[in-house]
mmCIF file of C-alpha atoms in Angstrom:
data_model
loop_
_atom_site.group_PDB
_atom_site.id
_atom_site.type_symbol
_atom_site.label_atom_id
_atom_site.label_comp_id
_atom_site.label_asym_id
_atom_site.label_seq_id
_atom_site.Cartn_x
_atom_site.Cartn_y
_atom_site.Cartn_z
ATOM 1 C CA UNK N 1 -35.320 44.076 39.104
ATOM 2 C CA UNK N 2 -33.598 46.699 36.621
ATOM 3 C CA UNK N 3 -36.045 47.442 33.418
ATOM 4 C CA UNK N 4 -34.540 44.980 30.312
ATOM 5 C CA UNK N 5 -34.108 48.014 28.219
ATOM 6 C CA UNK N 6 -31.602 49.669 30.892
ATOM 7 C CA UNK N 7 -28.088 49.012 30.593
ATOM 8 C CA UNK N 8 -25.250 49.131 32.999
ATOM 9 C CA UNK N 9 -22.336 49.786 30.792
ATOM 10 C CA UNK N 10 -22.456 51.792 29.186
ATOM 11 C CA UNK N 11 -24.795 53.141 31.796
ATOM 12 C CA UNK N 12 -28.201 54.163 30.519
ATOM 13 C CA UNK N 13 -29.360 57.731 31.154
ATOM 14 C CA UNK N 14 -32.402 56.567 33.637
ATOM 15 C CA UNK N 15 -31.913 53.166 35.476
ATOM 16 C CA UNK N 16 -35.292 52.136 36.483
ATOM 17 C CA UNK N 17 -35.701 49.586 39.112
ATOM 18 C CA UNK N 18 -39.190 47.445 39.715
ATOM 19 C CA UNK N 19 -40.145 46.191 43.184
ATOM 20 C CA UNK N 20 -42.908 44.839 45.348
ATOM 21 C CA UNK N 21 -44.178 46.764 48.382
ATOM 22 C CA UNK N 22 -45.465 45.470 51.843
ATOM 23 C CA UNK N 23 -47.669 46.431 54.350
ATOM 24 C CA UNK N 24 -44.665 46.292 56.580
ATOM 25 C CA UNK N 25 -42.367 48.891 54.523
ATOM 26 C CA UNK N 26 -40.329 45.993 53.285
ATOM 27 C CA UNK N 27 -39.086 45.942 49.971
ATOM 28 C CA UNK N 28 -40.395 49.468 47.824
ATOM 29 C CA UNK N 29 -43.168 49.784 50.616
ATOM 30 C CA UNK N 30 -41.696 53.123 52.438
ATOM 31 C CA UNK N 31 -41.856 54.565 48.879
ATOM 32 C CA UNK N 32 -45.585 55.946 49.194
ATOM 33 C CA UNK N 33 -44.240 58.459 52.437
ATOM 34 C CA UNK N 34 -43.205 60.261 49.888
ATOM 35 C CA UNK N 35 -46.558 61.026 48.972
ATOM 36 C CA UNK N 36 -46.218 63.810 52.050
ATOM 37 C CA UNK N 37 -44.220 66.638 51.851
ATOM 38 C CA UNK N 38 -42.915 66.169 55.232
ATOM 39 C CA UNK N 39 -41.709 62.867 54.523
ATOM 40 C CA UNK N 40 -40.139 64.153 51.552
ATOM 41 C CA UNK N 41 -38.360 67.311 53.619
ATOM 42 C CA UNK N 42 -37.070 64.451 55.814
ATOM 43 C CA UNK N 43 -35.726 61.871 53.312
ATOM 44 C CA UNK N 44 -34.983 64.094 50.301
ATOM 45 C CA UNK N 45 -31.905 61.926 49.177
ATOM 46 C CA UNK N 46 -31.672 58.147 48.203
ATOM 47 C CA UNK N 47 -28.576 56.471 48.661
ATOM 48 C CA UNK N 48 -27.369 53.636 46.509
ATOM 49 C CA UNK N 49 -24.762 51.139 47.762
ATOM 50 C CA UNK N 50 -23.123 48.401 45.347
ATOM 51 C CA UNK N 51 -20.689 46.534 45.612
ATOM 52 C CA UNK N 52 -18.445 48.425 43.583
ATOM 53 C CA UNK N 53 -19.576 51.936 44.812
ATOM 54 C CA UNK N 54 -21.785 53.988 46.527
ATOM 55 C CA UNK N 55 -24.339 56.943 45.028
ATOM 56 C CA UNK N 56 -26.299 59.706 46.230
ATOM 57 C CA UNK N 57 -29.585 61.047 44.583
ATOM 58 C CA UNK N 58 -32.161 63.469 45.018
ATOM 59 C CA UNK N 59 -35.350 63.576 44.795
ATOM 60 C CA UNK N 60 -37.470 65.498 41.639
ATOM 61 C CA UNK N 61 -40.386 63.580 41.577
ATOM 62 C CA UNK N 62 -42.832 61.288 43.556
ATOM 63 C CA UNK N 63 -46.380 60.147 42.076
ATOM 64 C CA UNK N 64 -49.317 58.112 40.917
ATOM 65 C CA UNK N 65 -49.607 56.875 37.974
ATOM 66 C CA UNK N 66 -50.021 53.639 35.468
ATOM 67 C CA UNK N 67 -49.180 51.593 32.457
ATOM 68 C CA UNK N 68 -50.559 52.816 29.596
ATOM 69 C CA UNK N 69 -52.073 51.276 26.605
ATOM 70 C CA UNK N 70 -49.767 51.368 23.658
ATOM 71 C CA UNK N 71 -52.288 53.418 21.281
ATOM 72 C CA UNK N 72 -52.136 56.229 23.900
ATOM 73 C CA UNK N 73 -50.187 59.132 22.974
ATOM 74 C CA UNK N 74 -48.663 60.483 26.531
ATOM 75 C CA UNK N 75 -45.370 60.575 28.174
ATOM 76 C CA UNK N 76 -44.528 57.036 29.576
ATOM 77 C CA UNK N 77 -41.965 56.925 32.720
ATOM 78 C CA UNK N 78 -40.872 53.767 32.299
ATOM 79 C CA UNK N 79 -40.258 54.228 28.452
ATOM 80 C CA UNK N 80 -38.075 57.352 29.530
ATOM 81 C CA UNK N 81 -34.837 55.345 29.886
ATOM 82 C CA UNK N 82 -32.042 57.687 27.471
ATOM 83 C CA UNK N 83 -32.327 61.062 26.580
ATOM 84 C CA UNK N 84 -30.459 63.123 23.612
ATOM 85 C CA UNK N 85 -32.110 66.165 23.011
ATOM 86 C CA UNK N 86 -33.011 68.882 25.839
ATOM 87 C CA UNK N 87 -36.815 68.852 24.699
ATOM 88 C CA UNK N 88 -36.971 65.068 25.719
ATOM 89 C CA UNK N 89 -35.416 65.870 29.130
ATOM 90 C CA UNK N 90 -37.305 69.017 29.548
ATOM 91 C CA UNK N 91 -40.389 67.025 28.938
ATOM 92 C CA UNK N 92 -39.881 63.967 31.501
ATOM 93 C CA UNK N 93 -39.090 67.042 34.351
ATOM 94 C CA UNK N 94 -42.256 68.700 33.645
ATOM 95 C CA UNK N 95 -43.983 65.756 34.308
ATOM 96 C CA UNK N 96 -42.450 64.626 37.211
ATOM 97 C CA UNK N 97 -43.245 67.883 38.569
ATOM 98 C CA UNK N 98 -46.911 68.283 37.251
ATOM 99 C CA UNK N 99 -47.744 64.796 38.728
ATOM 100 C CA UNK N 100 -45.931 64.932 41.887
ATOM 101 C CA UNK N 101 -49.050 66.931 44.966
ATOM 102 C CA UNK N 102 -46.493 69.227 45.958
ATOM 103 C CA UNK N 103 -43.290 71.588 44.682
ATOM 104 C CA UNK N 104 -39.813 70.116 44.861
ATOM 105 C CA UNK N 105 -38.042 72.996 43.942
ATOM 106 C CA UNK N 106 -36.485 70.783 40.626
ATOM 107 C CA UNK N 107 -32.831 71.523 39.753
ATOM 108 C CA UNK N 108 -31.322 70.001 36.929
ATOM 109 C CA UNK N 109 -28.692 69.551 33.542
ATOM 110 C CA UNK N 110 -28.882 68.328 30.312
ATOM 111 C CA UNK N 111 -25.885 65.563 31.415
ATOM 112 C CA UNK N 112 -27.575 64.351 34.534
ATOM 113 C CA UNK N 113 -28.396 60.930 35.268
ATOM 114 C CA UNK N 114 -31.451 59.121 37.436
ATOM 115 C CA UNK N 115 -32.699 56.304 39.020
ATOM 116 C CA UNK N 116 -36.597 55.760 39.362
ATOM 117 C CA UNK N 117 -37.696 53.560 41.660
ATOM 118 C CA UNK N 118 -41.259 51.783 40.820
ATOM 119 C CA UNK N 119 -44.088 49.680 42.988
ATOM 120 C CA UNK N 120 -47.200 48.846 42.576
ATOM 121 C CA UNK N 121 -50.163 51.438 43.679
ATOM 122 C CA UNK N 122 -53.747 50.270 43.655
ATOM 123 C CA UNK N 123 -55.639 53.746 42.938
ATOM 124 C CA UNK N 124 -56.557 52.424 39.420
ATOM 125 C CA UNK N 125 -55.827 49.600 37.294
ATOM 126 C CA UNK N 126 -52.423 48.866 36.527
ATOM 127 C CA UNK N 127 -51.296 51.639 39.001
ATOM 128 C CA UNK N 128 -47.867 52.398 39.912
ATOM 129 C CA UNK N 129 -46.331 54.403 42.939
ATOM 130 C CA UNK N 130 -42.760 56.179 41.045
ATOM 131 C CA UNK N 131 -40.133 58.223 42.717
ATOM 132 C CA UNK N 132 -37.464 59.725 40.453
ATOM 133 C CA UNK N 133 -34.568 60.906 41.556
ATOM 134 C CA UNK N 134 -30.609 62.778 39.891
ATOM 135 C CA UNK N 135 -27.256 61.888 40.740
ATOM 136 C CA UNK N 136 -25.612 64.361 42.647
ATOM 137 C CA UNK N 137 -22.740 62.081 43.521
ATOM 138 C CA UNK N 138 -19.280 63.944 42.733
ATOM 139 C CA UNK N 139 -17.504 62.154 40.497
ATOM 140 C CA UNK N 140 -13.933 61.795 39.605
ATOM 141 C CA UNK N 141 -14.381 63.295 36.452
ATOM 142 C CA UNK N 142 -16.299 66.208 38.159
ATOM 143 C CA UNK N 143 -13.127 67.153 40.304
ATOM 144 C CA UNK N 144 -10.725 66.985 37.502
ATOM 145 C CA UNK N 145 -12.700 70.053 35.879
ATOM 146 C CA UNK N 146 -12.734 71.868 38.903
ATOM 147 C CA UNK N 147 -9.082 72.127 39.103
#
């Protein structure tokens, strides 16, 4: 299910998406490959089909991590949902790549857009397995400033 303080239209900055995992892979289970590089160097794009379209993604982050209380002053991925400033984009980045076990090689612009993808991970209490990934679907917009 889509987090209740993401929006489709106008489309929030970050739609993050919550789902179980499974021994089997089913559901969000093949998320935790991505704990290995290799399996990242194999899969490094997500693709998104709707109804109404279809999106590609990259990956810029893949890691560990939890819920945290609300008296704890630290950067919370699943409160990272629009973005204004640079600093507050520059800031969710830097985590993703400090928590993620190996180097991605990040690319990214102030105007991008993501989708993080989130399961439960039982290394700690109230442990989550996140992947986090940008848009790099052309768009029609896109090609009208090319020309």
């Amino acid at each position: 299910f889509m987090d209740k303080d993401c929006d489709i239209d106008p489309e929030s900055d970050n739609l993050i998406f919550y789902g179980h995992n499974m021994e089997t892979g089913e559901m969000l289970g093949e998320l935790f490959g991505y704990e290995q590089e290799e399996f990242w160097k194999e899969h490094p794009l997500i693709q998104v089909k709707t109804l109404y379209e279809e999106r590609t993604y990259e990956i810029v982050g893949a890691f560990r991590d939890r819920v945290y209380y609300n008296y704890e002053d630290c950067f919370k991925f699943y409160q990272f949902i629009d973005y204004d400033k640079q600093e507050e984009l520059d800031e969710a980045i830097d985590y993703y790549i400090a928590n993620t076990p190996y180097d991605m090689d990040v690319e990214y612009e102030m105007d991008d857009r993501f989708i993080t993808l989130v399961t439960c991970a039982y290394h700690e209490e109230d442990g989550r397995y996140v992947v986090v990934a940008r848009d790099i679907t052309e768009r029609p917009e896109d090609s009208q400033k090319a020309k």
